[in-house]
Backbone as CSV, one residue per row, in Angstrom:
resi,resn,N_x,N_y,N_z,CA_x,CA_y,CA_z,C_x,C_y,C_z
1,MET,17.840,1.569,-15.767,17.792,2.094,-15.108,15.924,2.845,-14.537
2,THR,16.293,3.285,-13.217,14.143,3.645,-12.653,14.136,4.648,-13.109
3,ARG,12.675,4.773,-13.327,12.165,6.056,-14.283,11.198,6.331,-12.751
4,THR,10.974,7.516,-12.780,10.273,7.598,-11.459,9.187,9.140,-12.623
5,ILE,8.452,9.467,-12.577,7.310,10.417,-13.029,6.777,10.894,-11.941
6,LEU,6.564,12.520,-11.509,5.459,13.335,-11.243,4.694,13.776,-12.130
7,PHE,3.453,13.583,-12.038,2.491,13.908,-12.901,1.215,14.991,-12.203
8,ASN,0.990,16.009,-12.443,-0.173,16.937,-12.186,-1.385,16.559,-12.427
9,LYS,-1.804,15.674,-12.238,-3.342,15.305,-12.855,-4.539,16.171,-12.651
10,PRO,-4.718,16.654,-13.590,-6.347,17.247,-14.060,-7.495,16.501,-13.377
11,PHE,-8.459,17.393,-12.943,-10.150,16.764,-12.905,-10.620,16.233,-13.790
12,ASN,-10.865,15.252,-13.576,-11.788,14.057,-14.447,-10.997,13.319,-15.590
13,VAL,-9.621,12.778,-14.772,-8.895,11.998,-15.699,-8.632,10.733,-15.024
14,LEU,-8.535,9.499,-15.479,-8.608,7.972,-14.645,-6.724,8.270,-14.365
15,SER,-6.496,7.635,-13.703,-5.270,7.399,-12.727,-5.455,6.104,-13.787
16,GLN,-5.385,5.759,-14.988,-4.218,4.629,-15.763,-4.352,5.073,-17.131
17,PHE,-3.762,4.070,-17.909,-3.369,4.442,-19.278,-4.598,3.728,-20.014
18,THR,-5.305,3.201,-19.619,-6.918,2.354,-20.663,-7.997,2.684,-19.581
19,ASP,-9.116,3.013,-20.402,-10.849,3.007,-19.891,-11.372,1.509,-20.169
20,LYS,-11.355,0.805,-19.175,-11.981,-0.246,-19.198,-13.305,0.090,-18.847
21,GLY,-14.032,0.925,-18.538,-15.546,1.349,-18.287,-16.093,1.092,-19.110
22,THR,-17.481,1.249,-19.432,-18.288,1.159,-20.808,-17.892,1.276,-21.796
23,GLU,-18.437,0.379,-22.667,-18.046,0.329,-24.102,-18.425,1.932,-24.707
24,GLY,-17.592,2.466,-25.365,-17.958,3.451,-26.129,-17.401,4.780,-24.942
25,SER,-16.960,4.588,-23.644,-16.494,5.708,-23.024,-15.734,6.569,-23.361
26,THR,-15.861,7.579,-23.051,-14.748,8.623,-23.466,-14.323,9.389,-22.300
27,ARG,-14.049,8.767,-21.376,-13.259,9.103,-19.939,-11.814,9.341,-20.665
28,LYS,-11.056,10.962,-20.206,-9.568,10.625,-20.307,-8.779,9.826,-19.244
29,THR,-7.534,9.181,-19.991,-6.842,8.489,-19.315,-5.471,8.978,-19.376
30,LEU,-4.354,8.747,-18.498,-3.100,9.393,-18.397,-2.551,9.042,-20.088
31,SER,-2.819,8.357,-20.946,-2.587,8.785,-21.944,-2.255,10.003,-22.573
32,GLU,-3.640,10.309,-22.638,-3.710,11.394,-23.128,-2.655,12.261,-22.703
33,PHE,-2.026,12.414,-21.893,-0.901,13.357,-21.216,0.678,12.667,-21.100
34,ILE,0.935,11.482,-21.050,1.931,10.951,-21.107,2.192,9.645,-21.610
35,ASP,3.627,9.783,-22.452,3.919,8.740,-23.268,4.939,8.408,-23.243
36,VAL,5.224,7.433,-22.406,6.256,6.894,-21.932,6.187,5.439,-21.530
37,PRO,6.691,4.951,-21.918,6.536,3.011,-22.240,6.862,3.070,-20.412
38,LYS,6.175,1.916,-20.099,6.444,1.344,-18.590,6.543,1.528,-17.438
39,VAL,5.974,2.910,-17.474,5.578,3.314,-15.883,4.070,3.306,-15.773
40,TYR,3.669,3.004,-14.372,2.426,3.029,-13.813,2.067,3.699,-12.641
41,ALA,1.474,4.025,-12.434,0.963,4.693,-10.996,1.473,3.818,-10.114
42,ALA,2.167,4.730,-9.165,2.113,4.212,-7.971,1.024,4.720,-6.742
43,GLY,-0.305,3.612,-6.600,-1.229,4.549,-6.289,-2.412,4.658,-6.618
44,ARG,-3.217,5.492,-6.482,-4.700,5.842,-7.296,-4.845,7.392,-6.722
45,LEU,-5.366,8.226,-7.821,-6.144,9.386,-7.704,-7.336,9.373,-7.986
46,ASP,-8.092,9.366,-7.388,-9.472,9.211,-8.107,-9.977,10.079,-9.618
47,ARG,-10.690,10.141,-9.952,-10.633,10.193,-11.336,-11.747,12.236,-11.020
48,ASP,-12.286,12.412,-9.747,-12.226,13.314,-9.437,-11.430,14.325,-8.592
49,SER,-10.531,13.842,-8.166,-9.315,14.742,-7.278,-8.092,15.281,-8.464
50,GLU,-7.626,15.801,-8.292,-6.155,16.317,-9.200,-5.137,16.184,-8.658
51,GLY,-3.891,16.765,-8.379,-2.971,16.578,-7.926,-2.028,15.516,-8.458
52,LEU,-0.582,15.666,-7.188,-0.002,14.757,-7.747,-0.043,13.434,-7.772
53,LEU,0.215,12.760,-8.520,0.242,11.319,-9.137,1.821,10.675,-9.437
54,VAL,1.952,9.972,-8.836,3.881,9.737,-9.112,3.526,8.290,-9.751
55,LEU,4.579,7.915,-11.055,4.699,6.861,-11.557,5.952,6.249,-11.847
56,THR,6.090,4.876,-11.985,6.928,4.667,-11.952,7.290,3.424,-12.713
57,ASP,8.639,3.174,-13.380,8.570,1.527,-13.673,9.116,0.520,-12.680
58,ASP,9.555,0.817,-11.709,10.116,0.187,-10.629,9.163,-0.497,-9.426
59,GLY,8.998,-1.826,-9.978,7.589,-2.133,-8.910,7.519,-2.187,-7.420
60,ARG,8.944,-2.478,-6.808,9.101,-2.035,-5.458,8.945,-0.517,-5.133
61,LEU,9.610,0.252,-5.470,9.471,1.583,-5.443,7.815,1.398,-5.066
62,GLN,6.958,1.355,-6.396,5.804,1.129,-6.817,5.263,0.870,-5.415
63,SER,5.220,-0.312,-4.891,4.622,-1.390,-3.721,5.289,0.115,-2.780
64,GLN,6.029,0.460,-2.439,6.113,1.165,-1.676,5.324,2.457,-1.207
65,ILE,5.230,3.037,-2.133,4.417,4.606,-2.186,3.027,4.241,-1.877
66,ALA,2.479,3.006,-2.483,1.038,2.365,-2.791,0.664,1.622,-1.430
67,ASP,2.120,1.381,-0.803,0.647,0.657,0.301,1.452,1.077,1.549
68,PRO,0.106,1.542,2.835,0.040,2.089,3.574,1.060,1.751,4.933
69,LYS,1.639,0.344,4.624,2.186,-0.251,5.758,3.804,1.143,5.894
70,HIS,4.310,1.515,4.521,5.344,2.232,4.647,5.122,3.573,5.008
71,LYS,3.721,3.634,5.739,3.504,5.349,6.395,4.100,6.452,5.455
72,LEU,3.664,6.564,4.243,4.766,7.611,3.332,3.017,8.620,3.396
73,PRO,3.548,9.673,4.007,2.633,10.802,4.224,1.962,11.539,2.656
74,LYS,1.005,11.519,2.914,-0.066,12.088,1.390,-0.625,13.190,1.813
75,THR,-0.377,14.517,1.467,-0.534,15.755,1.625,-1.795,15.929,0.976
76,TYR,-2.921,16.422,1.542,-4.009,17.171,-0.008,-4.416,18.516,0.489
77,TRP,-4.541,19.454,-0.310,-5.260,20.603,-0.191,-6.686,20.093,-0.600
78,VAL,-7.470,20.574,0.405,-8.843,20.365,0.646,-10.117,21.520,0.762
79,GLN,-10.545,21.885,-0.278,-11.685,22.781,-0.527,-12.765,22.533,-0.108
80,VAL,-13.159,22.366,1.695,-14.826,22.055,2.052,-15.971,23.268,2.425
81,GLU,-17.078,22.489,2.119,-18.052,23.998,1.773,-18.051,23.723,3.479
82,GLY,-18.387,25.092,3.854,-18.748,25.828,5.806,-17.236,26.082,5.796
83,GLU,-17.105,25.984,7.216,-15.778,26.811,7.872,-15.707,25.856,9.183
84,PRO,-15.285,24.816,9.284,-15.072,23.960,10.093,-14.195,24.156,11.415
85,ASP,-14.860,24.243,12.286,-14.858,24.608,13.911,-13.321,24.049,14.483
86,ASP,-12.699,24.166,15.740,-11.595,23.643,16.084,-12.057,22.409,16.680
87,ALA,-13.110,22.275,16.629,-13.963,20.604,17.553,-13.806,19.761,16.060
88,ALA,-13.962,20.573,14.769,-14.289,19.344,13.910,-12.710,18.695,13.305
89,LEU,-11.605,20.394,13.085,-10.288,19.793,13.292,-10.128,18.924,14.046
90,ASP,-9.901,19.132,15.209,-9.661,18.151,16.283,-10.113,16.752,15.825
91,ALA,-11.192,16.398,15.662,-11.816,15.366,15.357,-11.305,14.586,14.222
92,LEU,-10.259,15.779,12.988,-10.057,14.647,12.129,-8.299,14.490,12.520
93,ARG,-7.946,15.179,13.476,-6.444,14.737,13.777,-6.373,13.872,14.883
94,GLN,-7.500,13.446,15.562,-7.667,12.532,16.271,-8.120,10.747,15.986
95,GLY,-8.582,11.235,14.484,-8.980,9.912,14.137,-10.666,9.944,13.985
96,VAL,-11.539,9.812,13.026,-12.485,9.856,12.887,-13.121,8.355,12.460
97,MET,-14.335,8.086,12.859,-14.604,6.599,12.315,-15.670,6.624,11.482
98,LEU,-15.550,5.898,10.347,-15.697,5.739,9.018,-16.127,4.432,8.767
99,LYS,-17.263,3.643,8.072,-17.836,2.826,7.864,-17.103,1.503,8.090
100,ASP,-15.798,1.944,7.555,-15.025,0.509,7.496,-13.802,0.841,8.520
101,GLY,-13.997,1.250,9.754,-12.735,1.928,10.709,-12.305,3.101,11.146
102,LYS,-11.920,3.071,12.372,-11.360,4.611,12.191,-10.077,4.579,11.550
103,THR,-10.145,6.089,11.440,-8.863,6.417,10.407,-7.651,6.340,11.626
104,LYS,-6.052,6.834,11.062,-5.562,7.382,11.736,-5.106,8.482,11.907
105,PRO,-4.925,9.402,13.205,-4.594,10.693,13.314,-4.391,10.829,12.180
106,ALA,-4.692,12.496,11.573,-4.218,13.078,10.419,-3.540,14.698,11.249
107,LYS,-2.884,15.023,10.410,-2.119,16.467,10.271,-3.355,17.376,9.646
108,VAL,-3.762,18.736,10.390,-4.820,19.095,9.918,-4.453,20.635,10.051
109,ARG,-4.631,21.618,8.835,-4.594,23.231,9.624,-5.482,23.754,8.391
110,ARG,-5.898,24.496,9.192,-6.747,25.473,8.293,-5.356,26.177,6.889
111,MET,-6.253,26.934,5.836,-4.935,27.288,4.810,-6.267,28.028,4.052
112,ALA,-5.200,29.884,3.694,-5.992,30.109,2.194,-5.767,29.295,1.451
113,GLU,-6.685,29.872,0.526,-6.587,29.393,-1.115,-5.202,29.140,-1.475
114,PRO,-4.746,28.311,-2.221,-3.103,28.412,-2.844,-2.762,28.833,-4.215
115,LYS,-1.815,29.792,-3.900,-1.521,31.101,-4.525,-1.127,30.116,-5.690
116,GLY,-1.546,30.485,-7.208,-1.417,30.471,-8.492,-2.145,28.790,-8.296
117,LEU,-3.493,29.025,-8.054,-4.091,27.496,-8.470,-4.938,27.699,-9.719
118,TRP,-4.846,26.490,-10.671,-5.326,26.433,-11.858,-7.007,26.526,-11.669
119,GLN,-7.618,26.993,-12.556,-9.288,26.783,-12.783,-9.012,25.433,-13.086
120,ARG,-10.408,24.987,-12.189,-11.040,23.541,-12.401,-11.801,23.670,-13.711
121,ASP,-11.847,22.440,-14.084,-13.104,22.762,-15.192,-13.539,20.990,-15.360
122,PRO,-14.693,21.152,-15.130,-15.683,22.003,-14.794,-15.613,22.819,-13.417
123,PRO,-15.795,24.142,-13.042,-15.370,24.685,-12.159,-16.849,23.882,-10.503
124,VAL,-15.949,24.234,-9.655,-16.300,24.092,-8.546,-17.728,24.591,-8.234
125,ARG,-19.067,23.730,-7.770,-19.709,24.271,-7.967,-20.295,25.468,-5.828
126,PHE,-20.548,26.317,-6.303,-20.194,27.281,-5.455,-22.072,27.305,-4.654
127,ARG,-22.065,28.112,-3.520,-23.755,28.057,-3.080,-23.463,29.420,-2.436
128,LYS,-24.145,30.214,-2.724,-24.304,32.110,-2.251,-24.313,31.974,-0.536
129,THR,-25.232,30.700,-0.184,-25.476,31.150,1.090,-24.779,30.124,1.948
130,VAL,-23.530,29.770,1.271,-22.790,28.854,2.478,-21.364,28.734,2.011
131,PRO,-20.464,29.541,2.787,-19.083,30.068,2.547,-18.213,28.586,2.562
132,ASP,-17.541,28.386,1.821,-16.500,27.465,1.916,-14.912,27.853,2.563
133,SER,-14.176,26.847,2.542,-12.695,27.198,3.365,-12.079,25.817,2.553
134,TRP,-10.350,26.649,3.222,-9.462,25.418,2.584,-9.073,24.894,3.814
135,LEU,-8.708,23.606,3.705,-7.815,22.929,4.277,-6.252,22.416,3.958
136,GLU,-5.324,21.873,5.056,-4.295,21.161,4.692,-4.098,20.199,5.110
137,ILE,-4.623,18.640,4.746,-4.695,17.411,5.783,-3.711,16.350,4.962
138,THR,-2.817,15.869,6.050,-1.916,14.970,5.671,-2.443,13.229,6.502
139,ILE,-2.257,12.844,6.009,-2.480,10.963,6.004,-1.335,10.203,6.137
140,LYS,-1.362,9.057,6.804,-0.417,7.818,5.905,-1.090,6.705,6.057
141,GLU,-2.469,6.540,5.304,-2.993,5.380,5.016,-3.527,6.051,3.926
142,GLY,-4.566,5.169,3.341,-5.223,4.912,2.099,-5.870,4.474,1.837
143,LYS,-7.301,4.410,2.364,-8.648,3.988,2.427,-9.595,4.797,0.961
144,ASN,-10.095,4.195,0.914,-10.806,4.454,-0.112,-12.100,5.363,-0.116
145,ARG,-11.346,7.192,-0.772,-11.823,8.159,-0.867,-11.659,8.747,0.266
146,GLN,-11.020,8.180,1.372,-10.452,8.874,2.515,-10.398,10.055,3.110
147,VAL,-10.109,11.115,2.240,-10.057,12.122,2.573,-11.533,13.133,2.600
148,ARG,-12.363,12.190,1.503,-13.735,12.897,1.624,-14.315,12.385,2.549
149,ARG,-14.414,11.481,2.725,-14.745,11.002,3.884,-15.356,11.475,5.360
150,MET,-13.482,11.665,5.273,-13.466,12.160,6.732,-13.785,13.804,6.895
151,THR,-14.058,14.575,6.057,-14.473,15.567,6.106,-15.716,15.774,5.981
152,ALA,-16.447,14.782,5.088,-17.679,14.726,5.414,-18.053,14.199,6.768
153,ALA,-17.759,13.326,7.566,-17.638,12.863,8.786,-18.067,14.440,10.007
154,VAL,-17.375,15.036,9.220,-17.056,16.225,10.478,-17.740,17.400,9.956
155,ASN,-18.840,17.062,8.824,-19.661,17.975,8.259,-19.122,19.343,7.706
156,ALA,-17.813,18.906,6.741,-17.604,19.871,6.014,-17.448,18.851,4.621
157,PRO,-18.627,18.754,4.168,-17.872,17.883,2.840,-17.142,18.606,1.787
158,THR,-16.333,17.701,0.947,-14.976,18.481,0.013,-15.795,18.855,-1.144
159,LEU,-15.218,19.631,-1.289,-15.555,20.634,-2.539,-15.200,20.343,-3.977
160,ARG,-13.349,20.196,-3.715,-12.566,20.318,-4.509,-11.228,19.557,-3.615
161,LEU,-10.191,18.600,-4.319,-9.223,17.528,-3.558,-8.207,17.639,-4.236
162,ILE,-7.269,18.404,-3.730,-6.209,18.327,-4.451,-4.828,17.517,-3.604
163,ARG,-3.862,16.776,-4.045,-3.155,15.819,-3.718,-1.612,17.210,-4.400
164,TYR,-1.064,17.902,-2.908,-0.095,18.289,-2.870,1.267,17.202,-2.697
165,SER,1.113,16.669,-2.198,3.077,15.774,-2.289,2.392,14.049,-1.404
166,VAL,3.194,13.858,-2.090,3.657,11.985,-1.704,4.859,11.654,-1.258
167,GLY,5.480,11.679,0.187,7.026,11.892,0.730,7.476,13.318,0.706
168,ALA,8.367,13.004,0.120,9.385,14.204,-0.498,8.885,15.053,-1.753
169,TRP,7.862,14.515,-2.580,7.589,15.132,-3.696,6.380,15.304,-3.705
170,SER,6.624,16.240,-4.213,4.928,17.547,-4.297,4.961,18.442,-5.951
171,ILE,3.580,18.567,-6.220,3.798,19.251,-7.511,4.010,20.761,-7.279
172,ASP,4.967,20.728,-6.797,5.725,22.507,-7.014,6.156,22.576,-8.095
173,GLY,6.054,23.503,-8.965,6.700,24.094,-10.496,6.065,23.022,-11.208
174,ILE,4.757,22.118,-11.087,4.234,21.268,-12.294,2.960,21.622,-12.245
175,LYS,2.822,22.274,-14.114,1.720,22.949,-14.021,0.751,21.882,-14.352
176,ASN,-0.794,22.258,-14.187,-2.294,21.243,-14.646,-1.663,20.642,-15.154
177,GLY,-1.876,19.036,-15.609,-1.531,18.318,-17.274,-0.416,18.303,-17.335
178,GLU,0.486,18.467,-16.671,2.202,18.367,-17.481,2.661,17.448,-16.216
179,TRP,3.632,16.834,-16.626,4.449,16.136,-15.682,5.998,16.495,-16.207
180,ARG,7.109,15.891,-15.095,8.380,15.708,-14.973,9.007,14.765,-14.830
181,ASP,10.291,14.230,-14.444,10.893,13.389,-13.955,10.805,13.692,-12.709
182,ALA,11.110,13.078,-11.819,11.132,13.072,-10.201,12.830,13.305,-10.106
C-alpha cells in the first residue's frame, strides 16, 4: 500500500533524512521529525524555506510531483522586502528573465500576512526604514531557488518563503514541524 506524508517543514531543516554535508555538521534533517521507513521527499524545499514537503514511498508519484513536465501547481506565501507595484506583479505574471532563461507565467496576488502563522526561528531580519509585504505566488515549474530569484528580479527580495500547497495538498491543519498522512 502506498504511503504519502504531508510535512510542514520548519526553517533551517534539510529536505533529506541524512546530512551529507561537511564532517561534523549539525544541520537538522527530516529524520528529526519523521520516523517512517522508505518514504522520500518528492521534490525539494531549500533549507531556508518552510512549509509543505510531500514524502512518499511510491516512485511514480514521487516523479510526478517533482517533474515540471506534469505542471503540478505549487503555491508559495512570500514575504518580500518593499511593496511591489502593479508593474512588478505584472512582470511576474508574464514571466521574468533569469540567468537560466525566462520563467513561465506565474499567478500572483498581494495578500495579508497569513493568519495563525508560526514564528520563525530565527526571526526574519526587519529594517525600520523599509516596509515588507506578502505575496501569494503559484508556479508550475521548479528552477533552482526560482521564487526567490523571481522576486529579486522585480526588486522585491524574498525575506521569508513558505510553500503553502502542492497540487491539491496543503499545510492547512498541520503545525510547523509536524506531519500527517495524506
